[in-house]
Amino acid sequence: MRAPGPSAELAIVGGGVVGCALAYTAAQRGLRVVLFEAAGLASGATGAGMGHLVVLDEDPAECALARASMRCMQAWPGDWWHGHHWPRSAPTGTLWLVETERQQAAALAKQGRLQACDWPAHWLHAAALRAQEPALAHDLLGALWVPQDDVIYGPGMAQALAHQAQQLGAVVRVHSPVQAVHAQGLVLTDGTQVAAQQVVVAAGVHTPHLIPDSPLPIRPRKGLLAIIERYPGWLRHAVVELGYIDSAMGDAPESVAFNLQPRETGQLLLGSTRQFGDTDPAVGPELLARMVRRALRFVPGIGDLQLLRSWAGFRPATPDGRPLIGRLPNGVWVAAGHEGLGLTTAAGTAALCCDLLLGRVPLLDPAPFDPMRFAQDPLQVSA
Amino acid sequence: MTARGLRIWINDQPCHVPAGTTVAAACALHGHGHGLRRSVQGQARSALCGMGVCGECRVHIDGQAHQLSCQRLCQEGMQVHTQAAAQVPPPAPSHRTHPPMAQQGLPWPPQLVVVGAGPAGLAAAEAAAQQGVSVLLLDAAERSGGQVWRAQQGQLPPEAAARLARLQALGVTLWTRTRVVGVLPGRRLRLDHGDAASVLSAPSLVLATGARELLLPFPGWTRPGVHGAGGLQALVKGGWPVRAQAVLVAGAGPLLLASAASLGQAGARVLEIAHETEAADLRRFAGQLLRHHPDVLRQAAALARQLWRVPQRTGWRVLQALGDGDDGPLRAVTLLHRSGRTRTVPCQALAAGWGLVPQTDLAQALGCALSHGPGPQPIRVNDQQASSVPGVWAAGECTGVAGMACALLTGTLAGLAAASALQGTPLAITPEQQHALARQRRYADLVARSFALGPATPARWDDQTLICRCEDVPWGRLKNQADLHSAKLASRCGMGHCQGRLCWSALDGLVPAAPARPARPLLGAMPLSHCLALHDDPVSSADSADSGGAPADPRPQ
């Protein structure tokens, strides 16, 4: 391994989608960047997740971050993505499935909030829904159709960002685990000292271990996924039950919410579950069965399709569902805790974080993402 | 349906086939052999491995996609659609909210479950049953016999049929068309019976999961007409037509001879056997057989007599399979000599294999340790066939590729060992058995040494050669990456139907820094609804006494 070069202006710890987005954005703004990843790029939640680019509107701050992020992504040059499966000719869109009239009212409220932040959403009644998506159960009331949501391959996005960052002069070091970080640099596990003017930790669930003296309430939230063989044309859009929002935003110890998307390859990716307190990467058969049972309610024909593999990943979750983006009292920066929205909000996170690092006017209000916002409430920190 | 034949429908055309024909062979008999499915990039593909691993033979059967046609026997009235034909309409959603599940439970729980009904599994089941143990024998194929005793047009070889008859007399229960697709906590096996699922407790197990053929990539290997050596042999036993076709047999290992002999008997015109192995190594191998393994030498001599007309050449490596375009059927094969000379052999089929790889997925899912060393490793067992996990024994090719005689010996030993553990009696192995085992293991070492392969690259494949056939990933997208694991994540190599069985075996041991294939909790594709099968229901002994006679088969009929 060659010796590190002259001290970097920005050292990034973590080669997931957030770290890679930071590397690209910072390099684009002229900073000398070095990124350190312990294993391979996207080996954490980025490589395990569903890759759903979805604007969730329930939390206004999160919604603003997602909208800003999607705007950044839409500005990235299209020829980047060659070989990385995005963007396609038309976005996949999301169909939020409604079973009851109460849910329908919630869906219409959701439509209002999305329209207000300039993200189109349309109500589809039952017949129109069946025409859009024949595989769905026939007893649904309808769905909220969000046409600009999309599906992307997480590792592809991280690799594309890292590659573009390197084209702009960033250095990306994989298989380089970091032992400790401080305001003016970091130490690798092999003892190498790296000096940097600023350090950002974007290491997902590993972030708290790297900054042990600061209370960072990031907990791993286990999720199961299942990949199904190729059935081209079986499903056209990402379909999600409206109850998914309760599962994602709540903090129940265990919850299941139907979420199915067609990959560009034609395979189908089925989720989702959420569990706290289980760090075993093995797939629990009972929870997998619950997830499948929930899917059969919405897409009855899916039981006959061939399952290829199931696996578990760990989302970095915070008590209020928003990431930590900003500077800690000890001078280290953090950009982590994105739960299930890492891909959606990586670009916006990188833009916001770089704005703050460089002392520019931030593209949106950073207060909701203040990493120290839990320090006033010791109960939340220890949750 | 006539007494001898069946009528099935292929691409909406009626076709008559003899009983005992596989769906793949039926397609080939009726002109669809050169395009059973379309790859991710639209190339026509055909059967390669002949044993249900590669997934290239997938067709629609009765409206269900992704059916392995080489593993399914034709049934009267079956509707088959190949994907090279016109677009198949997607099946209508079934609207079932309760997917089909096997009736849970057995009237009696078997004391011993044997997985795999090839020679090792049949021997283990018989040995244990003779000691009074109740045995359930499982096999994924529609007929038992494994690879070497594969049924020919529905007829099992006499020794296999005789063993099955003895097993039936001993009260052994045999479930065919039953795959173990997963292991649940508490050593319960998740079983896939095709259209039904079940869960089975298996506190004592003998694994006889055998070996699969090592198939190495080379330019043009995805062309229809290219098969494994054991692969084409297996396909032909299922009725795949080779009569009067010019076939080239190539690669490495003793299986080439057996394959060539089999193909010749089926009427193929075997042009030659092109061994990668050098002549000196083959002579040394023969010399060792003469000195130490005269029984094997006798078998080899019998094969040699069948092959006396077939030229055998040594030191020749398969360079390329030629034909029209990317996916036109095979027309010729170019071979490369180590001296740099090349020659091209016009042919209609290529049977190419490079030896055998032990199948250890189930063992790894159970936590069994494998042996150490480069390349694919067998299940580690002690001299009583016990694995590293208590209650799990293993026998046959999955513990080391050593041929049929060794499989029978180790199977018998594993069955006896399991029985003595269950009954608390000491295991008695005769000195003759010990000598025979030791001699067989020396034979296995000899084979591994004699037919060791040279390095994979750069001679074997170029940037355009597809390494992952399921996801169409060429070597160019994998090489030159700092990290092969990341390259796989980025390219999706190994994430398709076979979940890396083909490509990982090719890379493992041949490419430096290739990580070992990770153990996967799901051992094969299965219908999603099978995830709902979680529990086996033990039935009380009172019920089994009432039922009388043989235990009922819990699978839906």
PDB file of N, CA, C and O in Angstrom, chain A residues 324-359:
ATOM      1  N   LEU A 324     -28.360  12.339  10.908  1.00  0.00           N
ATOM      2  CA  LEU A 324     -27.504  13.306  11.605  1.00  0.00           C
ATOM      3  C   LEU A 324     -26.574  13.916  10.568  1.00  0.00           C
ATOM      4  O   LEU A 324     -25.784  13.200   9.946  1.00  0.00           O
ATOM      5  N   ILE A 325     -26.687  15.207  10.342  1.00  0.00           N
ATOM      6  CA  ILE A 325     -25.817  15.879   9.366  1.00  0.00           C
ATOM      7  C   ILE A 325     -25.301  17.136  10.022  1.00  0.00           C
ATOM      8  O   ILE A 325     -26.067  18.058  10.317  1.00  0.00           O
ATOM      9  N   GLY A 326     -23.982  17.187  10.262  1.00  0.00           N
ATOM     10  CA  GLY A 326     -23.453  18.410  10.854  1.00  0.00           C
ATOM     11  C   GLY A 326     -22.199  18.151  11.654  1.00  0.00           C
ATOM     12  O   GLY A 326     -21.606  17.071  11.603  1.00  0.00           O
ATOM     13  N   ARG A 327     -21.809  19.139  12.412  1.00  0.00           N
ATOM     14  CA  ARG A 327     -20.539  19.121  13.127  1.00  0.00           C
ATOM     15  C   ARG A 327     -20.777  18.829  14.603  1.00  0.00           C
ATOM     16  O   ARG A 327     -21.673  19.385  15.224  1.00  0.00           O
ATOM     17  N   LEU A 328     -19.953  17.946  15.147  1.00  0.00           N
ATOM     18  CA  LEU A 328     -20.015  17.622  16.557  1.00  0.00           C
ATOM     19  C   LEU A 328     -19.155  18.585  17.364  1.00  0.00           C
ATOM     20  O   LEU A 328     -18.251  19.214  16.805  1.00  0.00           O
ATOM     21  N   PRO A 329     -19.394  18.673  18.654  1.00  0.00           N
ATOM     22  CA  PRO A 329     -18.577  19.581  19.471  1.00  0.00           C
ATOM     23  C   PRO A 329     -17.084  19.282  19.387  1.00  0.00           C
ATOM     24  O   PRO A 329     -16.266  20.182  19.483  1.00  0.00           O
ATOM     25  N   ASN A 330     -16.699  18.032  19.148  1.00  0.00           N
ATOM     26  CA  ASN A 330     -15.265  17.718  19.097  1.00  0.00           C
ATOM     27  C   ASN A 330     -14.664  18.022  17.726  1.00  0.00           C
ATOM     28  O   ASN A 330     -13.505  17.709  17.463  1.00  0.00           O
ATOM     29  N   GLY A 331     -15.430  18.614  16.834  1.00  0.00           N
ATOM     30  CA  GLY A 331     -14.893  19.051  15.555  1.00  0.00           C
ATOM     31  C   GLY A 331     -15.055  18.056  14.422  1.00  0.00           C
ATOM     32  O   GLY A 331     -14.803  18.386  13.266  1.00  0.00           O
ATOM     33  N   VAL A 332     -15.471  16.833  14.748  1.00  0.00           N
ATOM     34  CA  VAL A 332     -15.684  15.831  13.700  1.00  0.00           C
ATOM     35  C   VAL A 332     -17.075  16.044  13.102  1.00  0.00           C
ATOM     36  O   VAL A 332     -18.029  16.334  13.802  1.00  0.00           O
ATOM     37  N   TRP A 333     -17.168  15.884  11.791  1.00  0.00           N
ATOM     38  CA  TRP A 333     -18.462  15.989  11.105  1.00  0.00           C
ATOM     39  C   TRP A 333     -19.082  14.599  10.959  1.00  0.00           C
ATOM     40  O   TRP A 333     -18.377  13.587  10.870  1.00  0.00           O
ATOM     41  N   VAL A 334     -20.404  14.587  10.896  1.00  0.00           N
ATOM     42  CA  VAL A 334     -21.074  13.297  10.744  1.00  0.00           C
ATOM     43  C   VAL A 334     -22.186  13.457   9.699  1.00  0.00           C
ATOM     44  O   VAL A 334     -22.788  14.539   9.570  1.00  0.00           O
ATOM     45  N   ALA A 335     -22.389  12.404   8.909  1.00  0.00           N
ATOM     46  CA  ALA A 335     -23.490  12.365   7.927  1.00  0.00           C
ATOM     47  C   ALA A 335     -23.955  10.919   7.883  1.00  0.00           C
ATOM     48  O   ALA A 335     -23.483  10.129   7.059  1.00  0.00           O
ATOM     49  N   ALA A 336     -24.868  10.563   8.805  1.00  0.00           N
ATOM     50  CA  ALA A 336     -25.255   9.157   8.915  1.00  0.00           C
ATOM     51  C   ALA A 336     -26.616   9.064   9.578  1.00  0.00           C
ATOM     52  O   ALA A 336     -27.114  10.027  10.130  1.00  0.00           O
ATOM     53  N   GLY A 337     -27.196   7.879   9.520  1.00  0.00           N
ATOM     54  CA  GLY A 337     -28.472   7.630  10.167  1.00  0.00           C
ATOM     55  C   GLY A 337     -29.659   7.821   9.240  1.00  0.00           C
ATOM     56  O   GLY A 337     -30.697   8.318   9.638  1.00  0.00           O
ATOM     57  N   HIS A 338     -29.536   7.389   7.984  1.00  0.00           N
ATOM     58  CA  HIS A 338     -30.570   7.675   6.977  1.00  0.00           C
ATOM     59  C   HIS A 338     -31.672   6.638   6.924  1.00  0.00           C
ATOM     60  O   HIS A 338     -32.531   6.693   6.040  1.00  0.00           O
ATOM     61  N   GLU A 339     -31.660   5.641   7.811  1.00  0.00           N
ATOM     62  CA  GLU A 339     -32.681   4.579   7.857  1.00  0.00           C
ATOM     63  C   GLU A 339     -32.887   3.996   6.466  1.00  0.00           C
ATOM     64  O   GLU A 339     -31.935   3.508   5.880  1.00  0.00           O
ATOM     65  N   GLY A 340     -34.091   4.040   5.934  1.00  0.00           N
ATOM     66  CA  GLY A 340     -34.331   3.420   4.632  1.00  0.00           C
ATOM     67  C   GLY A 340     -34.292   4.401   3.478  1.00  0.00           C
ATOM     68  O   GLY A 340     -34.726   4.067   2.377  1.00  0.00           O
ATOM     69  N   LEU A 341     -33.751   5.580   3.696  1.00  0.00           N
ATOM     70  CA  LEU A 341     -33.794   6.617   2.662  1.00  0.00           C
ATOM     71  C   LEU A 341     -32.407   7.067   2.230  1.00  0.00           C
ATOM     72  O   LEU A 341     -32.239   8.188   1.734  1.00  0.00           O
ATOM     73  N   GLY A 342     -31.436   6.238   2.428  1.00  0.00           N
ATOM     74  CA  GLY A 342     -30.073   6.629   2.100  1.00  0.00           C
ATOM     75  C   GLY A 342     -29.881   6.996   0.649  1.00  0.00           C
ATOM     76  O   GLY A 342     -29.286   8.013   0.315  1.00  0.00           O
ATOM     77  N   LEU A 343     -30.421   6.155  -0.247  1.00  0.00           N
ATOM     78  CA  LEU A 343     -30.223   6.441  -1.669  1.00  0.00           C
ATOM     79  C   LEU A 343     -30.980   7.700  -2.065  1.00  0.00           C
ATOM     80  O   LEU A 343     -30.482   8.520  -2.830  1.00  0.00           O
ATOM     81  N   THR A 344     -32.203   7.852  -1.537  1.00  0.00           N
ATOM     82  CA  THR A 344     -33.014   9.012  -1.893  1.00  0.00           C
ATOM     83  C   THR A 344     -32.362  10.306  -1.463  1.00  0.00           C
ATOM     84  O   THR A 344     -32.407  11.313  -2.179  1.00  0.00           O
ATOM     85  N   THR A 345     -31.749  10.318  -0.267  1.00  0.00           N
ATOM     86  CA  THR A 345     -31.299  11.586   0.317  1.00  0.00           C
ATOM     87  C   THR A 345     -29.788  11.755   0.307  1.00  0.00           C
ATOM     88  O   THR A 345     -29.274  12.713   0.876  1.00  0.00           O
ATOM     89  N   ALA A 346     -29.048  10.847  -0.341  1.00  0.00           N
ATOM     90  CA  ALA A 346     -27.582  10.955  -0.323  1.00  0.00           C
ATOM     91  C   ALA A 346     -27.115  12.249  -0.991  1.00  0.00           C
ATOM     92  O   ALA A 346     -26.246  12.952  -0.472  1.00  0.00           O
ATOM     93  N   ALA A 347     -27.670  12.538  -2.150  1.00  0.00           N
ATOM     94  CA  ALA A 347     -27.214  13.731  -2.875  1.00  0.00           C
ATOM     95  C   ALA A 347     -27.500  14.987  -2.072  1.00  0.00           C
ATOM     96  O   ALA A 347     -26.658  15.895  -1.966  1.00  0.00           O
ATOM     97  N   GLY A 348     -28.679  15.074  -1.502  1.00  0.00           N
ATOM     98  CA  GLY A 348     -29.035  16.239  -0.701  1.00  0.00           C
ATOM     99  C   GLY A 348     -28.191  16.332   0.561  1.00  0.00           C
ATOM    100  O   GLY A 348     -27.766  17.414   0.967  1.00  0.00           O
ATOM    101  N   THR A 349     -27.923  15.178   1.178  1.00  0.00           N
ATOM    102  CA  THR A 349     -27.056  15.155   2.364  1.00  0.00           C
ATOM    103  C   THR A 349     -25.685  15.695   2.020  1.00  0.00           C
ATOM    104  O   THR A 349     -25.100  16.505   2.751  1.00  0.00           O
ATOM    105  N   ALA A 350     -25.144  15.222   0.881  1.00  0.00           N
ATOM    106  CA  ALA A 350     -23.802  15.656   0.486  1.00  0.00           C
ATOM    107  C   ALA A 350     -23.779  17.159   0.219  1.00  0.00           C
ATOM    108  O   ALA A 350     -22.853  17.862   0.636  1.00  0.00           O
ATOM    109  N   ALA A 351     -24.817  17.657  -0.460  1.00  0.00           N
ATOM    110  CA  ALA A 351     -24.860  19.094  -0.762  1.00  0.00           C
ATOM    111  C   ALA A 351     -24.951  19.909   0.528  1.00  0.00           C
ATOM    112  O   ALA A 351     -24.227  20.902   0.714  1.00  0.00           O
ATOM    113  N   LEU A 352     -25.841  19.481   1.430  1.00  0.00           N
ATOM    114  CA  LEU A 352     -26.014  20.214   2.694  1.00  0.00           C
ATOM    115  C   LEU A 352     -24.725  20.184   3.507  1.00  0.00           C
ATOM    116  O   LEU A 352     -24.266  21.208   4.031  1.00  0.00           O
ATOM    117  N   CYS A 353     -24.155  18.997   3.614  1.00  0.00           N
ATOM    118  CA  CYS A 353     -22.936  18.850   4.428  1.00  0.00           C
ATOM    119  C   CYS A 353     -21.807  19.695   3.847  1.00  0.00           C
ATOM    120  O   CYS A 353     -21.071  20.356   4.595  1.00  0.00           O
ATOM    121  N   CYS A 354     -21.642  19.674   2.542  1.00  0.00           N
ATOM    122  CA  CYS A 354     -20.575  20.487   1.942  1.00  0.00           C
ATOM    123  C   CYS A 354     -20.834  21.972   2.120  1.00  0.00           C
ATOM    124  O   CYS A 354     -19.897  22.750   2.346  1.00  0.00           O
ATOM    125  N   ASP A 355     -22.106  22.380   2.006  1.00  0.00           N
ATOM    126  CA  ASP A 355     -22.438  23.791   2.278  1.00  0.00           C
ATOM    127  C   ASP A 355     -21.952  24.179   3.669  1.00  0.00           C
ATOM    128  O   ASP A 355     -21.307  25.214   3.861  1.00  0.00           O
ATOM    129  N   LEU A 356     -22.259  23.334   4.660  1.00  0.00           N
ATOM    130  CA  LEU A 356     -21.901  23.654   6.040  1.00  0.00           C
ATOM    131  C   LEU A 356     -20.384  23.644   6.220  1.00  0.00           C
ATOM    132  O   LEU A 356     -19.801  24.507   6.875  1.00  0.00           O
ATOM    133  N   LEU A 357     -19.726  22.640   5.618  1.00  0.00           N
ATOM    134  CA  LEU A 357     -18.262  22.531   5.727  1.00  0.00           C
ATOM    135  C   LEU A 357     -17.567  23.778   5.182  1.00  0.00           C
ATOM    136  O   LEU A 357     -16.570  24.238   5.727  1.00  0.00           O
ATOM    137  N   LEU A 358     -18.092  24.278   4.067  1.00  0.00           N
ATOM    138  CA  LEU A 358     -17.434  25.388   3.394  1.00  0.00           C
ATOM    139  C   LEU A 358     -17.964  26.735   3.866  1.00  0.00           C
ATOM    140  O   LEU A 358     -17.562  27.774   3.327  1.00  0.00           O
ATOM    141  N   GLY A 359     -18.879  26.717   4.851  1.00  0.00           N
ATOM    142  CA  GLY A 359     -19.390  27.968   5.401  1.00  0.00           C
ATOM    143  C   GLY A 359     -20.313  28.708   4.453  1.00  0.00           C
ATOM    144  O   GLY A 359     -20.470  29.922   4.561  1.00  0.00           O
TER     145      GLY A 359
END
